[in-house]
XYZ file of C-alpha atoms in Angstrom:
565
model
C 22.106 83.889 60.528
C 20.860 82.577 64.093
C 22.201 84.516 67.013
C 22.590 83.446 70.650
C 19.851 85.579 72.565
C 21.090 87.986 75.383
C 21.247 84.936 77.712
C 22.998 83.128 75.646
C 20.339 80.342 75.191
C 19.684 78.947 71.396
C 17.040 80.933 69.754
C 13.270 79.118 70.086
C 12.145 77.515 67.186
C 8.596 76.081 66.359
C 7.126 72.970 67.666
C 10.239 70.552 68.124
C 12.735 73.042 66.395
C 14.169 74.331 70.029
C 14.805 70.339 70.733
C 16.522 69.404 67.339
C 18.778 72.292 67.468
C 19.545 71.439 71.155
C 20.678 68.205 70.421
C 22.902 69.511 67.358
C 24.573 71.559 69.282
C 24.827 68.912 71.896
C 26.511 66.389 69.238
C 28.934 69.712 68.316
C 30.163 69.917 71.204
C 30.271 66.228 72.462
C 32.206 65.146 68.782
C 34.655 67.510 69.503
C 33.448 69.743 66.564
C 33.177 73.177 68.406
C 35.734 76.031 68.148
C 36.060 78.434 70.556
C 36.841 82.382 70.190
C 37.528 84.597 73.209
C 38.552 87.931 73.369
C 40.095 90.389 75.735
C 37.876 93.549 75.814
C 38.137 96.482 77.795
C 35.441 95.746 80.348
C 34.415 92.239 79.719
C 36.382 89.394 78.117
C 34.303 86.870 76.128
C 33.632 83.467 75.293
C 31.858 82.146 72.216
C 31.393 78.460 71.044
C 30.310 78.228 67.455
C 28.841 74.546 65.308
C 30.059 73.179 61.910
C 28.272 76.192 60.325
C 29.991 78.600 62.140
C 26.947 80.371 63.912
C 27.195 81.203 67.983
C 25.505 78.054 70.415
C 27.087 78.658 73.816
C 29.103 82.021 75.407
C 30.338 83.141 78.635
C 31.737 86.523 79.570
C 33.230 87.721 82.725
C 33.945 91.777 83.454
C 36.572 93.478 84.225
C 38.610 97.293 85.024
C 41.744 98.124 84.029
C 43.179 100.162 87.181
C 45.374 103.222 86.840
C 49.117 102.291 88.686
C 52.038 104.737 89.236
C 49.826 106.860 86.977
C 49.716 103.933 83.822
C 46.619 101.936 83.016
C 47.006 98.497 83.432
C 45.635 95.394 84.607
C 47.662 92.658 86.587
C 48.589 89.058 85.209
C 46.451 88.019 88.236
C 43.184 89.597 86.816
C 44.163 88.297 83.356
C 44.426 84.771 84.393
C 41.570 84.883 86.453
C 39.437 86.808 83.889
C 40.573 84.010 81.676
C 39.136 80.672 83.721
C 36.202 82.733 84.768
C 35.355 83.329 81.742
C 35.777 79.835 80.635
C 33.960 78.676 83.496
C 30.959 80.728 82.639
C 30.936 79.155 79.355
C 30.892 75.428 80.582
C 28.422 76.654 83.181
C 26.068 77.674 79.951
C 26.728 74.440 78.488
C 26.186 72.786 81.151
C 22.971 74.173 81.784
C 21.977 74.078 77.966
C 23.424 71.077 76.628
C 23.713 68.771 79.919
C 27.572 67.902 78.909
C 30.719 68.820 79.187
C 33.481 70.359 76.380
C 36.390 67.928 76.471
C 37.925 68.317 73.002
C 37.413 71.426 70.660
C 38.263 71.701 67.312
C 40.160 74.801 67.089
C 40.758 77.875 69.531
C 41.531 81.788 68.945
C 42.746 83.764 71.263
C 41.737 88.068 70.779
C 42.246 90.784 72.874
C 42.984 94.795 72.753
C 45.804 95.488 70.702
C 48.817 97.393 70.940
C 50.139 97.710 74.697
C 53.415 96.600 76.083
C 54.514 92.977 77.778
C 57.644 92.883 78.285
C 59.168 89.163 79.444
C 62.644 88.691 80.896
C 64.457 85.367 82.533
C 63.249 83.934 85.787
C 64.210 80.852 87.939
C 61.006 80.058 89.174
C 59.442 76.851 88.383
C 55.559 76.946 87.391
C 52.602 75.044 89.355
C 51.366 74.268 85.518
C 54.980 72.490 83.968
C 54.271 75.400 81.289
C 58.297 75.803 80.189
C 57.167 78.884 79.159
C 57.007 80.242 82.619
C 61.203 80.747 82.498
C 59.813 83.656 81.229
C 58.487 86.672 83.944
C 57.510 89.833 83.108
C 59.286 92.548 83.952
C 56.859 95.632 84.134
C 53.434 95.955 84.846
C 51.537 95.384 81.522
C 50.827 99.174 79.786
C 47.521 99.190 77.707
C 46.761 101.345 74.401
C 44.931 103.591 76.796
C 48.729 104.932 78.229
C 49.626 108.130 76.664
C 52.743 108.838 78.391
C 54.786 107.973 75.290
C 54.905 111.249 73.068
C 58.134 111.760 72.908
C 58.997 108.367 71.667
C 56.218 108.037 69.210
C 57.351 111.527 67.800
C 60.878 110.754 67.381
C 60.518 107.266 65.524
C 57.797 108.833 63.745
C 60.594 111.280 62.349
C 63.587 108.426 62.361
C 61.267 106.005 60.654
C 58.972 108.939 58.345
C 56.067 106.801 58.936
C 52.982 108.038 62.192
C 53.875 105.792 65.105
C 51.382 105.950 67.710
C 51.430 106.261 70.950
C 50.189 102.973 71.697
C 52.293 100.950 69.688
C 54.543 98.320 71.763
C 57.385 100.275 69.830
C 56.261 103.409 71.230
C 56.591 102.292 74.550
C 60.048 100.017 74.401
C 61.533 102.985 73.482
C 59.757 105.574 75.987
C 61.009 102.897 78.461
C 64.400 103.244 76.935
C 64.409 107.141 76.667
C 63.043 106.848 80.828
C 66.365 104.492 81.671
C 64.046 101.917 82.883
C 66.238 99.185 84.327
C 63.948 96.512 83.116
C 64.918 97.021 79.350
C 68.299 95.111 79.558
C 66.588 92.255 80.325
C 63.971 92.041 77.991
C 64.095 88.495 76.122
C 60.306 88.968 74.442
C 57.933 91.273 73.887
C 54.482 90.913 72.838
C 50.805 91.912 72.998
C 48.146 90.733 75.327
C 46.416 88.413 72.486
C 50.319 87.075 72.053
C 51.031 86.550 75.840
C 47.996 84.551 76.154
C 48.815 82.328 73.308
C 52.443 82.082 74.000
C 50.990 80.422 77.765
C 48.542 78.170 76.110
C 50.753 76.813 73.054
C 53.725 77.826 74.046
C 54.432 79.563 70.824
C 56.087 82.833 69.939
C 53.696 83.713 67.241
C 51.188 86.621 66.421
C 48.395 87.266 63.526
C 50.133 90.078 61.561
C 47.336 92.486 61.991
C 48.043 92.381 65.651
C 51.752 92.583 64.980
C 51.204 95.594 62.601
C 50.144 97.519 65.970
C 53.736 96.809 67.903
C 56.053 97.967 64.405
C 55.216 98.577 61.215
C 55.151 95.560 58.940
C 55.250 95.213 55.061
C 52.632 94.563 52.818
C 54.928 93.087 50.270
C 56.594 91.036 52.600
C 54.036 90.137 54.922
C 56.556 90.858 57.787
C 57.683 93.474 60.194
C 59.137 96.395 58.047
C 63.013 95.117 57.987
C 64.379 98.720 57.550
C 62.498 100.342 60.231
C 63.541 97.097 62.428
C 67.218 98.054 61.367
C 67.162 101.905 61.796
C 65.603 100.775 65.661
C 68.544 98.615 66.146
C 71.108 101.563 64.941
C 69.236 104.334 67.436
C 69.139 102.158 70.555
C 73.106 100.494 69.807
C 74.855 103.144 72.024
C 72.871 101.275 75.255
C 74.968 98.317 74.708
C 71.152 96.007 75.093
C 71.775 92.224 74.524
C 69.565 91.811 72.296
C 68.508 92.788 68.637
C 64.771 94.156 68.245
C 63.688 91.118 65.934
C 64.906 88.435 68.347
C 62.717 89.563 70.973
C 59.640 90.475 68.375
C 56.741 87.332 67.968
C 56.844 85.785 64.892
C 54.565 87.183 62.391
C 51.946 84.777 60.685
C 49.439 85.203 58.714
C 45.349 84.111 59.280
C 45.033 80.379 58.701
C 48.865 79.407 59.241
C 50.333 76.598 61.821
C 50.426 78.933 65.035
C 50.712 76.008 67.278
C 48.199 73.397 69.525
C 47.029 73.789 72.998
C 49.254 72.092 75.296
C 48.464 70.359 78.002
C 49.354 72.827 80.580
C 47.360 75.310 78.521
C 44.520 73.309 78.530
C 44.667 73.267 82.387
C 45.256 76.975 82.554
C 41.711 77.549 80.221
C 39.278 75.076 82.202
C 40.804 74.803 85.683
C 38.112 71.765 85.956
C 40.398 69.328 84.059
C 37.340 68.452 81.377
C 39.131 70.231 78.409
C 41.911 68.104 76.586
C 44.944 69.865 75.153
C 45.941 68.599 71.525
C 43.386 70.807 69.082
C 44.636 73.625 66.957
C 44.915 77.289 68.260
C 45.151 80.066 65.267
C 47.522 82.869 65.025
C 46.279 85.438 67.679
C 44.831 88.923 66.935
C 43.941 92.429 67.742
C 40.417 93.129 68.392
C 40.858 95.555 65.282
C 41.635 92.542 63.068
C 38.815 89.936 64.412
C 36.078 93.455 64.052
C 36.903 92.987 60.209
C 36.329 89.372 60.234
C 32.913 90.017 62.252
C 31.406 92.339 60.099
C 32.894 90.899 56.673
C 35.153 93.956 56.372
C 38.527 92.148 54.985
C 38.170 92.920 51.436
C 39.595 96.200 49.847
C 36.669 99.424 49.354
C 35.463 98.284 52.728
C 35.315 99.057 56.090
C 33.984 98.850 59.596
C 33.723 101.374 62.745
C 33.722 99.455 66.362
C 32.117 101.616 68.637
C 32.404 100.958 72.227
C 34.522 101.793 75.317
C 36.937 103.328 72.413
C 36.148 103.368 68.999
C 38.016 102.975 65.765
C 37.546 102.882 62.108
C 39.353 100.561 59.813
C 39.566 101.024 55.475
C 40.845 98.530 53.806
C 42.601 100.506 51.378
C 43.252 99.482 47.077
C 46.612 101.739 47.833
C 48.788 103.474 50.474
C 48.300 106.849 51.491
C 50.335 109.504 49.589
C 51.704 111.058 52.941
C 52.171 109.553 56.764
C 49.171 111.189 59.225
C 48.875 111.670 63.026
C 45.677 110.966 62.651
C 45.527 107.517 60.751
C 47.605 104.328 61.839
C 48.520 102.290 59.274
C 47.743 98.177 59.648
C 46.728 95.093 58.393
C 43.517 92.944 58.100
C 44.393 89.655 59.459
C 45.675 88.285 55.677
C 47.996 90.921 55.258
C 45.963 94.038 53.073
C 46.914 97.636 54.121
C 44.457 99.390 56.432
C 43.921 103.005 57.177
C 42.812 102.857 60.826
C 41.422 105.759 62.526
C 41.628 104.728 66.499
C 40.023 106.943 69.089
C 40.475 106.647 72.977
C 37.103 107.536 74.218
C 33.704 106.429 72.767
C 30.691 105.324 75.096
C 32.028 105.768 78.801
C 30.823 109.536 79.005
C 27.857 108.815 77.141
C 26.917 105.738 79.104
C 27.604 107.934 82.777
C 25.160 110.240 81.843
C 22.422 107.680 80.755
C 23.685 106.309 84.156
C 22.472 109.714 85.761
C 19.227 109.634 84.208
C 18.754 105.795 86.104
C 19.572 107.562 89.125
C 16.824 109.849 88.925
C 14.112 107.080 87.288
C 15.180 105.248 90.750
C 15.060 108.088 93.032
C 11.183 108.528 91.567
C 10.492 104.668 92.317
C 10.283 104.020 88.948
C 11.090 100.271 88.095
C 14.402 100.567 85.866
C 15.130 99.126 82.614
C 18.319 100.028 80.992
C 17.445 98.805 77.398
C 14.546 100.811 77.524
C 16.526 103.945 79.300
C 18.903 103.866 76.491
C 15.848 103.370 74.054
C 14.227 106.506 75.256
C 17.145 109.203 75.514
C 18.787 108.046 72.117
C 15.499 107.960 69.979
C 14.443 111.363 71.607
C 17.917 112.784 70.759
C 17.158 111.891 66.636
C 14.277 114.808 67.547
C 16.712 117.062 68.359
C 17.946 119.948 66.052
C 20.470 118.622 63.708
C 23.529 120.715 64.689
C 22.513 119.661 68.782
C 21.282 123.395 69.092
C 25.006 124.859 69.435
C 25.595 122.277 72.380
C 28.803 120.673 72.172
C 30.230 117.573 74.435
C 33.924 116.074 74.953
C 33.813 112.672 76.106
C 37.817 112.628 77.042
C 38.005 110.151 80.207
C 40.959 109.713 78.938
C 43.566 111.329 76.715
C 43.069 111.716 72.795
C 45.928 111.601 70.945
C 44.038 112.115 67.684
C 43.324 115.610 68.854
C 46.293 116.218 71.000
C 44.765 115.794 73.961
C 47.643 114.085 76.100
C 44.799 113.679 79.153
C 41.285 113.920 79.452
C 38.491 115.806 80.867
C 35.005 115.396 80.308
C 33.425 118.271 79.561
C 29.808 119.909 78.682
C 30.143 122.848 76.729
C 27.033 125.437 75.903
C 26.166 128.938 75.740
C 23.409 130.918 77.429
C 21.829 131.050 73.544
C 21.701 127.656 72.808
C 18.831 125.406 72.419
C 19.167 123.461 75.766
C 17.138 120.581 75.523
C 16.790 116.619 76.463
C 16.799 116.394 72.546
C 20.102 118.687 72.075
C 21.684 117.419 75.388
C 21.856 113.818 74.296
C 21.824 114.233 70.347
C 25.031 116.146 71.721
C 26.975 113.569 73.541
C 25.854 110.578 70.742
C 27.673 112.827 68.541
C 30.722 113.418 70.798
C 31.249 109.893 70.651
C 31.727 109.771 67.472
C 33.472 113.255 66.905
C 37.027 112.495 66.921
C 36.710 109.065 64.198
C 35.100 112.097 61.975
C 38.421 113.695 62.158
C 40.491 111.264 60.651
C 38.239 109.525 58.229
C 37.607 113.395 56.657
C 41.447 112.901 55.764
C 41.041 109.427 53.945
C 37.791 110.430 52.391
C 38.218 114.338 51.856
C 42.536 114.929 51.166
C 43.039 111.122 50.055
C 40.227 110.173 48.022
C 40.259 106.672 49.519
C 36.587 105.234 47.953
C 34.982 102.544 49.783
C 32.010 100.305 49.103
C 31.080 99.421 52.371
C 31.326 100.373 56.067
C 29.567 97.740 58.955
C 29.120 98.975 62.186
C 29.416 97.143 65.732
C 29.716 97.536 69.303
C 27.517 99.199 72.221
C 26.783 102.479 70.112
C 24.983 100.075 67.808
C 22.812 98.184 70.378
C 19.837 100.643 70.001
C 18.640 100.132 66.547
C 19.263 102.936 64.139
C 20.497 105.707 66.728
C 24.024 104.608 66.068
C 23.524 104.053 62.813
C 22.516 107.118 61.920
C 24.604 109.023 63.940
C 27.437 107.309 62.420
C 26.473 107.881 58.790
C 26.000 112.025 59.184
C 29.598 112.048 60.687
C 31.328 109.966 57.717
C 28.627 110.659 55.290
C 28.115 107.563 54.442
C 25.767 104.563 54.642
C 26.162 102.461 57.339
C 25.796 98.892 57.739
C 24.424 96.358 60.835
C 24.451 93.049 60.582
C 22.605 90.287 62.671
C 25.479 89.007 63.956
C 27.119 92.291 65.119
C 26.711 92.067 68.709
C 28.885 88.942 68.955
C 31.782 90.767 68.060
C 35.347 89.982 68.394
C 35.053 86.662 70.105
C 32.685 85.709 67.360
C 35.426 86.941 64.992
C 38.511 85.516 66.222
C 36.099 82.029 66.294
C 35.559 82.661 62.637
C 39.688 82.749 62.476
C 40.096 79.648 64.376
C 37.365 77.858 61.887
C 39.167 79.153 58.598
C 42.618 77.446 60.267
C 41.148 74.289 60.240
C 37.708 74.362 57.714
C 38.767 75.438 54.594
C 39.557 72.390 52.218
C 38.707 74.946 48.709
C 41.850 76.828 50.278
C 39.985 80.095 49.679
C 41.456 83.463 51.199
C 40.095 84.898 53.935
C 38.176 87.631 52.525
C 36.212 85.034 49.532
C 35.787 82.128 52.370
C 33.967 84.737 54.742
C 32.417 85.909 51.608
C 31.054 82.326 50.736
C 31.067 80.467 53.658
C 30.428 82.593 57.001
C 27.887 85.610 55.246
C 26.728 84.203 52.204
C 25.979 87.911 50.673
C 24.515 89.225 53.756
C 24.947 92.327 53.960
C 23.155 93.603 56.816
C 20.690 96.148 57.344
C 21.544 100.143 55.724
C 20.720 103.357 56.604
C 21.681 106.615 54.805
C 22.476 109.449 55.511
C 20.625 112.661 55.255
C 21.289 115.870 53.880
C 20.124 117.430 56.623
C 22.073 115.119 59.197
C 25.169 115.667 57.246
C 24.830 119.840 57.462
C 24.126 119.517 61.292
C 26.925 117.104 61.719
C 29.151 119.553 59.603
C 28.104 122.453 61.821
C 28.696 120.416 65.547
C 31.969 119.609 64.095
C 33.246 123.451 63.330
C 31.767 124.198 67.019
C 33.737 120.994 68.528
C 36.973 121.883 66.581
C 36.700 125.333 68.073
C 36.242 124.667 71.637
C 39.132 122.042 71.890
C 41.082 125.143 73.308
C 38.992 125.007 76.223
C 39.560 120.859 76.924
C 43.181 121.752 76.386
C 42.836 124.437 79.424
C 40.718 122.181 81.369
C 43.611 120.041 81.540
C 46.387 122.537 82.333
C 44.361 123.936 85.190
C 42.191 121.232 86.830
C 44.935 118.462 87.797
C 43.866 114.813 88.430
């Protein structure tokens, strides 16, 4: 499949090729025939425009922080909104440039972002500058990402009321640690959503969210397709002694499944996207996701006996499982793919942010030598040196913990560099050591689904940053899970690629196929992407890192007790 370059810019063809596919594109998006995907990531939020055959011709991006407030991560409804039009406004900048036109209708729109988190929406008077009704709505805290881990002792109780692992991330763990904290704001609450569902609720004005993003707020049934009515009860029964107005599944989004009616962009919303007034309200917008459920779409990963690991700022792991787990694990989250199939999803706090500071460090020093500085090639170097490193890392051992790790217990984080005056301390070991860190913890839980639960799987696809070096990742990746590991082409668009893909099934899909056949048929075609194995003698080292990691954790742990923030 064609990819946009790293500028963005359609890929060259020979002799006129460049000029015909320019002026496709061009009558895509001046028809009206485009569909946009954008996602909410971590660090950058992104923009992709896709044709009739569902491949990338125009993106934008714009970056962002989250910033740490009254000791919770978060980032403001300002920054969100802003993040949104810039974003947007990058894109019709590309097209601009690109296509010499404008986008004033679209096809279809999806809305992704990081799942999980807590935005809570109460009553206001205030009218809005944008007519969005909506906007009777406020929110009432500052919204709390999945990076928070202030909410153990809620996650642990419903985990024990319910007899299912609720995570600390959930929206459900953190209504009730706001409960359990008498925060004031919780009588008010009249919805409560996800950032993927905020942003769609403002541009549709629907209450609505893609069940795989709703399976990370309360636990939903397979059977059903629906938040799990039981656990939804027993919620109601623990929190009745407050005397709350309101009953947890009238203040829940509606649950909806890929490729059902979640509602058109309005007017107003259409405003809100492309402050520039070009962009017409009126064209489908398809139930919103988690970035967990639009990585499955990405890499083709929707079908049961397969997988895929995202590997970036935070990583996570997601099996799409033939049956449910025979017993509830702190390690393992239990979701949906965006259809409705059971998931075993291994999700990890911390992934590339160490890694990438200390390729950062090794920039400082090619500048401070007056060396000209390429980061590709920087990143190039150090990882394909580390694969000449001794398989185990030579006894070295890395945490990558910027931030807690509730997979390991780790309810804050410190990053740390662990080694003995005996080790081999190398380059080679130093960075084979951290490359592994980053994948450390996701090795943890997936050696309970593959090890204690037998779960089999036919595939795994990998994407994200670890992946942008060819075969480092990879490889890495495989001697952790044992297991070959997929890239595809089309990896490095990622979720806004994906939750395009969702917003093209809503509205191109006259066989009616399911999700999982039309990406199958339509979108990959049998592509498969590009394997790599793993080796004996990568799986042994792996093995061995592992034993030293799991025995050193004692040391994080004291790192945190003893050297406050």
């Amino acid at each position: 499949m064609s990819c946009l370059s790293t500028s963005g810019s359609l890929p060259t063809g020979e002799g006129g090729g460049r000029g015909r596919l320019i002026m496709t594109a061009k009558e895509t998006i001046t028809s009206g025939k485009a569909i946009l995907g954008i996602e909410f990531g971590s660090t950058r939020i992104k923009a992709v425009l896709i044709d009739e055959e569902n491949k990338p011709i125009a993106q934008g991006s714009h970056e962002w922080e989250n910033q740490l407030e009254d000791g919770l991560w978060t980032y403001s409804t300002e920054a969100i909104w802003f993040g949104l039009e810039d974003c947007y406004a990058d894109l019709r900048r590309n097209v601009r440039a690109e296509f010499d036109c404008e986008i004033e209708h679209l096809a279809s729109i999806g809305i992704s972002a990081m799942m999980h988190g807590y935005m809570a929406f109460g009553p206001t008077g205030t009218a809005s500058r944008y007519g969005d009704p909506s906007e009777a709505e406020k929110i009432l805290a500052s919204f709390r990402t999945w990076r928070n881990t202030n909410t153990g002792a809620a996650a642990a109780e419903l985990s024990k009321l319910f007899n299912y692992n609720i995570p600390l991330r959930w929206s459900i763990s953190h209504l009730y640690q706001a409960i359990l904290n008498g925060e004031e704001h919780v009588k008010d609450i009249t919805y409560l959503t996800t950032l993927a569902g905020y942003i769609h609720w403002r541009l549709t004005g629907k209450k609505v969210l893609g069940i795989g993003d709703a399976s990370g707020m309360i636990p939903v049934d397979p059977e059903t397709k629906n938040y799990n009515a039981e656990m939804v009860r027993k919620f109601n029964e623990l929190v009745a002694p407050k005397g709350y107005p309101w009953k947890l599944e009238d203040i829940l989004p509606k649950c909806i499944l890929a490729g059902e009616d979640a509602g058109v962009l309005s007017d107003h919303g259409a405003r809100r996207l492309d402050i520039s007034g070009h962009l017409k309200g009126g064209c489908p917008v398809c139930p919103p996701e988690g970035d967990a459920g639009t990585g499955m779409v990405a890499t083709n990963a929707v079908k049961q006996r397969t997988g895929n690991v995202s590997a970036g700022t935070s990583s996570f792991s997601m099996i799409v499982l033939e049956k449910d787990l025979s017993k509830p694990s702190e390690m393992i989250d239990m979701v949906t793919t965006p259809d409705g199939s059971l998931v075993a999803m291994v999700h990890c706090n911390n992934c590339t942010s160490d890694l990438n500071a200390w390729v950062g460090l090794f920039r400082e020093y090619q500048q401070l030598l007056g060396v000209p500085v390429n980061m590709d090639e920087v990143y190039g170097k150090l990882y394909n040196n580390a694969l000449t490193g001794s398989a185990d890392c030579g006894g070295l051992v890395s945490y990558n913990y910027i931030s807690g790790e509730p997979v390991t217990g780790l309810a804050e984080g410190r990053p740390m560099f662990i080694r003995s005056a005996n080790d081999k301390f190398n380059l080679a070991n130093f960075m084979r050591a951290h490359l592994y860190a980053s994948v450390a913890v996701l090795k943890l839980g997936n050696d309970i689904l593959f090890k204690e639960e037998n779960v089999k799987v036919d595939r795994i696809t990998g994407h994200g940053g670890l992946f942008k070096t060819k075969g480092v990742g990879q490889r890495v990746l495989a001697a952790a899970l044992n297991s070959p590991i997929s890239v595809m082409e089309t990896a490095g668009e990622g979720g806004a690629w994906g939750i395009a893909l969702l917003a093209a099934y809503a509205v191109r899909n006259p066989k009616k196929l399911n999700l999982a056949d039309w990406l199958e048929e339509v979108v990959f075609a049998g592509n498969t992407g590009v394997e790599i194995a793993p080796t004996a003698e990568d799986v042994e080292g792996f093995n061995k890192y592992i034993e030293n990691y799991k025995a050193d954790l004692a040391v994080e742990q004291k790192a945190t007790e003893v050297h406050k923030l």
